[in-house]
Short mmCIF file of C-alpha atoms in Angstrom, two decimals:
data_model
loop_
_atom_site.label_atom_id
_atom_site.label_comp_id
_atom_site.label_asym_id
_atom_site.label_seq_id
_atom_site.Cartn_x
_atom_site.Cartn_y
_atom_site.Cartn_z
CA UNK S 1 0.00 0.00 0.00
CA UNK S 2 1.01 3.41 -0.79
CA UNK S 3 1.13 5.88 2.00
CA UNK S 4 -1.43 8.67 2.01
CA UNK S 5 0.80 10.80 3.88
CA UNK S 6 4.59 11.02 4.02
CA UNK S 7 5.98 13.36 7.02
CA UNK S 8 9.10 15.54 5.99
CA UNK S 9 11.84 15.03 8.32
CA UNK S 10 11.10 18.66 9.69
CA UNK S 11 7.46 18.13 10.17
CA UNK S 12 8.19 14.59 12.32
CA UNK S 13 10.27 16.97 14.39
CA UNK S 14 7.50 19.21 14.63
CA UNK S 15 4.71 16.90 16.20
CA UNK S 16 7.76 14.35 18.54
CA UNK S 17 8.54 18.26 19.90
CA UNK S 18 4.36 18.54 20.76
CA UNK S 19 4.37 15.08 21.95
CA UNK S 20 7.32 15.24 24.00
CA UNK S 21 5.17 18.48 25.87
CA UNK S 22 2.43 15.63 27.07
CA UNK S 23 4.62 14.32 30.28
CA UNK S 24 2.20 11.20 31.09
CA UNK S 25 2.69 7.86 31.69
CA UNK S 26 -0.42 6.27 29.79
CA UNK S 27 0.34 3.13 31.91
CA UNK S 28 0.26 4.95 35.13
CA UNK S 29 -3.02 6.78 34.79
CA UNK S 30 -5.29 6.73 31.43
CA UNK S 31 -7.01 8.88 32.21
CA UNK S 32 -4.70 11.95 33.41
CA UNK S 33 -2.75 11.01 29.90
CA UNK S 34 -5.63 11.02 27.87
CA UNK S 35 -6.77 14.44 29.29
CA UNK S 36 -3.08 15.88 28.18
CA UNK S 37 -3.62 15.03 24.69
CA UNK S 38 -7.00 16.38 24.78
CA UNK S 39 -5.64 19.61 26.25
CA UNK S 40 -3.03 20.03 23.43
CA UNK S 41 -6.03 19.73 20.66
CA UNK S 42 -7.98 22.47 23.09
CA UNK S 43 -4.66 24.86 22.40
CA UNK S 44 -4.72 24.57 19.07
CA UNK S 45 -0.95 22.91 18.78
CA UNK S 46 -1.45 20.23 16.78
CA UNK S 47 0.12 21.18 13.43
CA UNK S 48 -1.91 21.65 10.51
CA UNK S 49 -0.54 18.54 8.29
CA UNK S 50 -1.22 16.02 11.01
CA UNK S 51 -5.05 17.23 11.62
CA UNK S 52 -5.76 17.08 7.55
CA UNK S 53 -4.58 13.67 6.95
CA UNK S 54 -6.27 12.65 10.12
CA UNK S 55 -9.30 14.48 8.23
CA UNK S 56 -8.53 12.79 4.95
CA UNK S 57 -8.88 9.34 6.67
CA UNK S 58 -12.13 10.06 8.24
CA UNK S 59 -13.63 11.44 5.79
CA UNK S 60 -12.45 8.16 3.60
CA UNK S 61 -14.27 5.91 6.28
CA UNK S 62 -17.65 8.02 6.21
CA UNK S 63 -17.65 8.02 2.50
CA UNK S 64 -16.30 4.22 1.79
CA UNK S 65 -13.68 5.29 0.28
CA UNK S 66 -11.25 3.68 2.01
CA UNK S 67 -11.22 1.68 4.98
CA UNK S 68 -7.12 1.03 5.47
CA UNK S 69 -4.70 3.89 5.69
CA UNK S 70 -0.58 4.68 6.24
CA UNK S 71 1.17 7.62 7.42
CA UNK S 72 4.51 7.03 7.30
CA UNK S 73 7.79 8.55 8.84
CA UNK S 74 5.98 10.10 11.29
CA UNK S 75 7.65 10.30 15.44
CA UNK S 76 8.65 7.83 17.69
CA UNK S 77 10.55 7.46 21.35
CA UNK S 78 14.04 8.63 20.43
CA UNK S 79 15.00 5.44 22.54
CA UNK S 80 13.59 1.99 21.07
CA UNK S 81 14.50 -0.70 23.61
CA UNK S 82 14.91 -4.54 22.93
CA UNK S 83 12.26 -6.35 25.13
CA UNK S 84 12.83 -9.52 26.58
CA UNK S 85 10.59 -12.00 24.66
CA UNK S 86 10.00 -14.05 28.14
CA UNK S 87 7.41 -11.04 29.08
CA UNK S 88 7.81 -8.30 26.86
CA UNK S 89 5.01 -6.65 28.43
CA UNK S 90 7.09 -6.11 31.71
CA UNK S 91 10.39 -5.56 30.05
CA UNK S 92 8.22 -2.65 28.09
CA UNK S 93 7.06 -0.81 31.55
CA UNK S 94 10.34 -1.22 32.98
CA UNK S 95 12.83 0.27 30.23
CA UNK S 96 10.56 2.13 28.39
CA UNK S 97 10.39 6.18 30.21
CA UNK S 98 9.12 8.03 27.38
CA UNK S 99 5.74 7.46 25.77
CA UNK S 100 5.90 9.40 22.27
CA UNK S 101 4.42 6.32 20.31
CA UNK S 102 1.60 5.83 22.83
CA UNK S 103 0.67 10.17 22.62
CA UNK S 104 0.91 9.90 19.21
CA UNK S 105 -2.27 7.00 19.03
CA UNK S 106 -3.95 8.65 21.22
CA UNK S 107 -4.19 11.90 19.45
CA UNK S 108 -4.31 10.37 15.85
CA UNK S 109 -7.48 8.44 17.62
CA UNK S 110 -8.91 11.37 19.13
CA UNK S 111 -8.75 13.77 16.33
CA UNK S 112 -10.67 11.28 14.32
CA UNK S 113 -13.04 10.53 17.39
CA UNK S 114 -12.55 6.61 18.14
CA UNK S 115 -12.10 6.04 21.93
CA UNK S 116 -9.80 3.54 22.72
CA UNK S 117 -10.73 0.23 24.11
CA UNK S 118 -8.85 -2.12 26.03
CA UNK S 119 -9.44 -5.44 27.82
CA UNK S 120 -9.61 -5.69 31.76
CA UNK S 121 -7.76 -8.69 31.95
CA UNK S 122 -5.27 -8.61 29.26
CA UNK S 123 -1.94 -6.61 29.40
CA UNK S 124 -3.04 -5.29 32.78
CA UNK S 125 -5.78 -3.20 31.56
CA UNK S 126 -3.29 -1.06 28.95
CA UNK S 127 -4.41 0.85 26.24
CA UNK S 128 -1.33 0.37 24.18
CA UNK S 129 -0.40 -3.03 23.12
CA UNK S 130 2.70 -4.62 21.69
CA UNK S 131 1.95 -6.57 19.02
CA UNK S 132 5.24 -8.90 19.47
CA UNK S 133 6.89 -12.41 19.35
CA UNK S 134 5.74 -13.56 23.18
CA UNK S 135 8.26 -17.04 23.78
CA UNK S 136 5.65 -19.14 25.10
CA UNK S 137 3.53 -18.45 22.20
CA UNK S 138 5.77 -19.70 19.21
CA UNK S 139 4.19 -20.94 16.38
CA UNK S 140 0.17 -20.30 18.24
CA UNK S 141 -2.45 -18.84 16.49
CA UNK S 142 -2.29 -15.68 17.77
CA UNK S 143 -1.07 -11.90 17.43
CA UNK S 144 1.82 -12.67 20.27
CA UNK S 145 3.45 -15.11 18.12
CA UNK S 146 5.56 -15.11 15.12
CA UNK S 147 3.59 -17.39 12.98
CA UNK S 148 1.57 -15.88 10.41
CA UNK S 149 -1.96 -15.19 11.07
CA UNK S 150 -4.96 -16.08 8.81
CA UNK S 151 -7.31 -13.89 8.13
CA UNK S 152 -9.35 -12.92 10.57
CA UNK S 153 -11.15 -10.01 13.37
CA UNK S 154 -8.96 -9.54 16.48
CA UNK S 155 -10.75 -10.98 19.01
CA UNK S 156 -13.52 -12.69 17.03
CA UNK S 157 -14.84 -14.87 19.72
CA UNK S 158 -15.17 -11.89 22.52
CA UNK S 159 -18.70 -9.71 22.25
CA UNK S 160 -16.99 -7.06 22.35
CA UNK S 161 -15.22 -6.14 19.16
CA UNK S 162 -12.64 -3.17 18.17
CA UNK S 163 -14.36 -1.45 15.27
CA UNK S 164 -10.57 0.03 14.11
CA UNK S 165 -7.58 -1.63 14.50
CA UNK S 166 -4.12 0.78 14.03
CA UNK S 167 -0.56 -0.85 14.22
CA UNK S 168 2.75 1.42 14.68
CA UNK S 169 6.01 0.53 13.47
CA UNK S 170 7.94 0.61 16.12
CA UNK S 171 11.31 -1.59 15.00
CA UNK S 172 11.01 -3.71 11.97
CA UNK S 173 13.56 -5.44 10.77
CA UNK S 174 15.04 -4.15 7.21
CA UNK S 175 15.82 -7.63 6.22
CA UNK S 176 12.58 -9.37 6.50
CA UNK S 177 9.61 -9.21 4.74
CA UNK S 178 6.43 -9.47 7.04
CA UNK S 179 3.23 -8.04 5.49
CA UNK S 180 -0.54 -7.22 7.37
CA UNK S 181 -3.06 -8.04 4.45
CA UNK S 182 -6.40 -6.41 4.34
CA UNK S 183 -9.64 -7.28 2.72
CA UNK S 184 -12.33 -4.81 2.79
CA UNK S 185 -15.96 -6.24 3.90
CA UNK S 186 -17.30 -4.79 0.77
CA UNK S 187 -15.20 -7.23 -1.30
CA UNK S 188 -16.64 -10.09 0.24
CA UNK S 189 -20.21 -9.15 0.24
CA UNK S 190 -19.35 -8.91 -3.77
CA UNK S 191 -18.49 -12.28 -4.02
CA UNK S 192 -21.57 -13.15 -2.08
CA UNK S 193 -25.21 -13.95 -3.17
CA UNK S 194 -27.86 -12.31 -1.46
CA UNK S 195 -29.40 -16.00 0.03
CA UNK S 196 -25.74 -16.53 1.02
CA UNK S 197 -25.54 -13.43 2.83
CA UNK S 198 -28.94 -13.82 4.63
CA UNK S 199 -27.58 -17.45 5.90
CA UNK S 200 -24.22 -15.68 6.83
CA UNK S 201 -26.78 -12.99 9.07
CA UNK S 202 -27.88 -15.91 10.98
CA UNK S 203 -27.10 -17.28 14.59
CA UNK S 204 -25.19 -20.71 13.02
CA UNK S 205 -21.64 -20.39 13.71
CA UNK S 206 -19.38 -19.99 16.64
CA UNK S 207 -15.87 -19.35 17.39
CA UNK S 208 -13.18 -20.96 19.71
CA UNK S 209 -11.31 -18.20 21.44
CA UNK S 210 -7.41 -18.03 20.96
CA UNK S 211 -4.80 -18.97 23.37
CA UNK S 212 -4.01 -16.00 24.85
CA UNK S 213 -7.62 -15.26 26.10
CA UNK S 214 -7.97 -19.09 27.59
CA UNK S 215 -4.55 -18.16 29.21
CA UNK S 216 -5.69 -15.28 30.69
CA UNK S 217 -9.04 -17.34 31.92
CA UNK S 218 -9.23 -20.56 31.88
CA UNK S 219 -13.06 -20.85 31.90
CA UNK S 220 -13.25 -19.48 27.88
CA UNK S 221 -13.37 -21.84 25.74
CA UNK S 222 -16.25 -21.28 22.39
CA UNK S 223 -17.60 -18.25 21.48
CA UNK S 224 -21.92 -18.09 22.04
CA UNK S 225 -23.31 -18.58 18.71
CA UNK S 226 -23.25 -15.92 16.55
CA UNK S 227 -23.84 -14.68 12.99
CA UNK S 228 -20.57 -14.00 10.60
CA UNK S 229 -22.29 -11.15 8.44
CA UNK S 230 -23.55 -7.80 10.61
CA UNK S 231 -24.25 -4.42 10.04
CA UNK S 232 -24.25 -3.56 6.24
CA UNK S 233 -20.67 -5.57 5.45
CA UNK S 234 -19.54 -6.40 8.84
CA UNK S 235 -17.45 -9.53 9.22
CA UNK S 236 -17.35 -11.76 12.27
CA UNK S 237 -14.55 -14.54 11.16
CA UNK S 238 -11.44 -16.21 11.98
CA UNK S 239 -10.13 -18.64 8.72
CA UNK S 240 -10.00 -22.09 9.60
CA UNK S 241 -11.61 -21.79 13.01
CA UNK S 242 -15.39 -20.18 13.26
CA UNK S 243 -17.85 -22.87 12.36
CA UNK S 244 -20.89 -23.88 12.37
CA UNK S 245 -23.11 -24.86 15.35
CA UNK S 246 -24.41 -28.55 15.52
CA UNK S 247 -27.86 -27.24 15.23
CA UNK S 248 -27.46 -24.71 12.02
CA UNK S 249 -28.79 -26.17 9.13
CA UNK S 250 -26.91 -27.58 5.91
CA UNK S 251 -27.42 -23.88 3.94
CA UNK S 252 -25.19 -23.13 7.09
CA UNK S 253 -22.60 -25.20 6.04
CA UNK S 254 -22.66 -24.48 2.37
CA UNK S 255 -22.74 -20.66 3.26
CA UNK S 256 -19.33 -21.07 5.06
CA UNK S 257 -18.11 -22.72 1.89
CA UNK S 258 -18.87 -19.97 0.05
CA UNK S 259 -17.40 -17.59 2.24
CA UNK S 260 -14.18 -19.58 2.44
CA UNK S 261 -14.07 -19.31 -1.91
CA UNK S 262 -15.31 -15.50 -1.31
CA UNK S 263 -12.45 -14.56 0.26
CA UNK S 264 -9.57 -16.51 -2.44
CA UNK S 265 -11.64 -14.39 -4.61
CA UNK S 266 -11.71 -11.01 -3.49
CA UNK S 267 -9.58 -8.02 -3.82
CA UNK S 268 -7.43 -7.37 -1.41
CA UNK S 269 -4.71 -4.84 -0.11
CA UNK S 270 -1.24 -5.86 1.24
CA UNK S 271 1.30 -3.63 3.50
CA UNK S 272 4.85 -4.05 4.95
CA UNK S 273 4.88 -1.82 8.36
CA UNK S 274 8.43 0.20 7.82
CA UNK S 275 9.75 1.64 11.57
CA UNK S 276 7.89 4.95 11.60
CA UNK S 277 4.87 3.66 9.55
CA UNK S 278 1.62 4.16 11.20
CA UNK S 279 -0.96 1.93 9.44
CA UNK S 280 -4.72 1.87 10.45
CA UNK S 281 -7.92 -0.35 9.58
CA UNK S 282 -11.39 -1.76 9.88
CA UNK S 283 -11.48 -4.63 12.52
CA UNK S 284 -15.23 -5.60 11.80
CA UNK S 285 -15.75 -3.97 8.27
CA UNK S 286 -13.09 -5.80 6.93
CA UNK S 287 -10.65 -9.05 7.72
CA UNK S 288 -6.86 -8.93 8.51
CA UNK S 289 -3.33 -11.64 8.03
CA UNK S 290 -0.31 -11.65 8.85
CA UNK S 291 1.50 -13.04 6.02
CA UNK S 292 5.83 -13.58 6.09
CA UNK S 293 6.64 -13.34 2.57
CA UNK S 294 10.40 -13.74 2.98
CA UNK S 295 12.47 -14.30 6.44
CA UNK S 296 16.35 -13.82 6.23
CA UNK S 297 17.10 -13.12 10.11
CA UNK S 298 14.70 -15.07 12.17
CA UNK S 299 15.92 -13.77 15.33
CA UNK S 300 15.43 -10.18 14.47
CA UNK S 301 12.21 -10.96 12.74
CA UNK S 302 11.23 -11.62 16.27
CA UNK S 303 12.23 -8.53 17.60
CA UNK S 304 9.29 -6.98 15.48
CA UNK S 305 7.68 -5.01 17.35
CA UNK S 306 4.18 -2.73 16.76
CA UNK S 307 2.65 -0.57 19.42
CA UNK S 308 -1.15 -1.26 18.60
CA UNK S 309 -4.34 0.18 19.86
CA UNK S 310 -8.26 -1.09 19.43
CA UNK S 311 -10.94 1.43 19.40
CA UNK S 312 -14.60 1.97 18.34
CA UNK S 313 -15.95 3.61 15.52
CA UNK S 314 -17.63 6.23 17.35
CA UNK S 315 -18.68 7.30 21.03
CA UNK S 316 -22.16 6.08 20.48
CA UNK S 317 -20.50 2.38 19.77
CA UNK S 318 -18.64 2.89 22.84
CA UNK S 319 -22.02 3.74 24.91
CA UNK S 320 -23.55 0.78 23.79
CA UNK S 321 -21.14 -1.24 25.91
CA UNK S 322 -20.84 0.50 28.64
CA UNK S 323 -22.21 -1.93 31.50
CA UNK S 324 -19.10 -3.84 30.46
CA UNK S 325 -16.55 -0.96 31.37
CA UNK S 326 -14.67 -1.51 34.81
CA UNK S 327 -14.41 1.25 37.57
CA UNK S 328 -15.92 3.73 35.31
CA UNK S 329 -12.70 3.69 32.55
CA UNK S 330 -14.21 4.48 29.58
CA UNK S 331 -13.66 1.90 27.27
CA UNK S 332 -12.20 -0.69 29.44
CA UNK S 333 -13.81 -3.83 29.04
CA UNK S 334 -13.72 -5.88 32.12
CA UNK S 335 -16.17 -8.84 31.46
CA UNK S 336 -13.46 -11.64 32.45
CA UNK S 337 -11.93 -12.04 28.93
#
């Protein structure tokens, strides 16, 4: 994918020197951080570049234009450091003092109003995830491993969805070749009929959840039943693993079939995150992969690391669940997965 915005050298000094101004710890208080980006929109310091592509890729998501975007060269923590695979996540809060990646999400997510979401139990309640090669989890079905991923939702066996999905390149490694693939919902339903899509609409499937969520609590195990098609061209779908119920009907079965051939079928865009690329999707309106096209260092393909962040479409879609937020943090799911 071609970026839609490429920051001069000059003007990524210009927003890491507004950035750097925040002063939070995001994993101290949320809240207090969150307020500190909101008070640097209220001054009027965010430079004019960064608010009209942020305005470019809203306006592409209201219109259907375009549901996956890239800015690229754009700030991060003058100081990268090299986690400890064992428990990244710890390594992260312990070495890591400045928080330029995590201010950066949070104002690219305000200015195009998406709250942020996290999960209660996952990664201690952070907003900010890192999308990285967890030991334990080598060669899993899941984000925190480096096997590739099929195509899928994140967390398409939890109720409660991410409606956007963005991914920042924190260190990739020059010599490997890892791309995030992207299929827009609207491609699928293309390849759909309509009596296929009215099956898909329908209670008859259900999803095991991954790994890392029966880790976290061992009680998880299948999804309830649910349909795969919602909304206008909303996708509810892991590859390989959501299937049907031993109730649903054959039409069920065939359905699945010809979502399986729908997605060979349909168009689809492919991007490799650089360091310094921020790239940004549709969780529900579309599917996602990880795909390793070409692996020359394995070790340092490991070391790839993205800071990520979920969040919904709109503050309406974040209302909606909001007798599953915990302690009154908005957006923080705490429902025991």
């Amino acid at each position: 994918m071609e970026p839609i915005y490429v920051f001069s050298d000059a003007e990524r000094g210009e927003l890491f020197s507004v950035l750097q101004g925040i002063g939070k710890s995001p994993y101290e208080d949320y809240l207090t951080f969150s307020r500190a980006v909101t008070d640097v929109i209220d001054r009027g310091e965010v430079p004019a570049f960064f608010a009209q592509a942020c305005e470019q890729i809203r306006a592409d998501r209201h219109s259907g234009a375009g549901q996956a975007h890239v800015l690229r060269n754009v700030p991060l923590d003058a100081e990268i450091p090299v986690l400890d695979l064992d428990d990244p996540v710890a390594d992260k809060h312990l070495k890591k003092k400045t928080y330029i990646g995590e201010a950066l999400l949070e104002l690219f997510n305000q200015l195009l109003g998406t709250p942020l979401l996290s999960y209660g139990t996952r990664f201690n309640g952070d907003f900010f995830i890192d999308v990285i090669a967890i030991n334990k989890y080598s060669g899993m079905q899941t984000g925190f491993s480096d096997s590739e991923l099929v195509y899928h939702n994140d967390r398409t066996a939890h109720p409660v969805r991410a409606d956007h999905i963005s991914l920042l390149g924190m260190r990739t490694p020059d010599t490997d070749y890892i791309y995030t693939g992207f299929v827009d919902g609207r491609a699928l339903l293309a390849e759909l009929t309509g009596e296929q899509q009215e099956v898909l609409r329908q209670p008859y499937f259900h999803t095991p959840y991954d790994v890392f969520s029966q880790d976290n609590n061992g009680a998880l195990s299948v999804s309830e039943d649910h349909a795969i098609l919602e909304n206008e061209h909303s996708f509810r779908y892991l590859d390989t693993t959501t299937t049907v119920t031993q109730q649903a009907p054959e039409a069920a079965k065939d359905a699945l079939l010809a979502l399986k051939n729908a997605l060979v079928r349909a168009q689809k865009q492919r991007h490799r995150i650089l360091t310094g690329d921020l790239f940004t999707f549709a969780n529900q309106d579309g599917l996602h992969s990880r795909d390793k096209m070409e692996i020359n260092d394995p070790e340092q393909a490991r070391q790839r690391w993205l800071l990520k962040t979920y969040a919904f479409r709109d503050r309406a879609a974040m209302d909606r669940h909001a007798d599953k937020w915990l302690d009154g943090v908005a957006g923080r799911v705490g429902d025991g997965t």
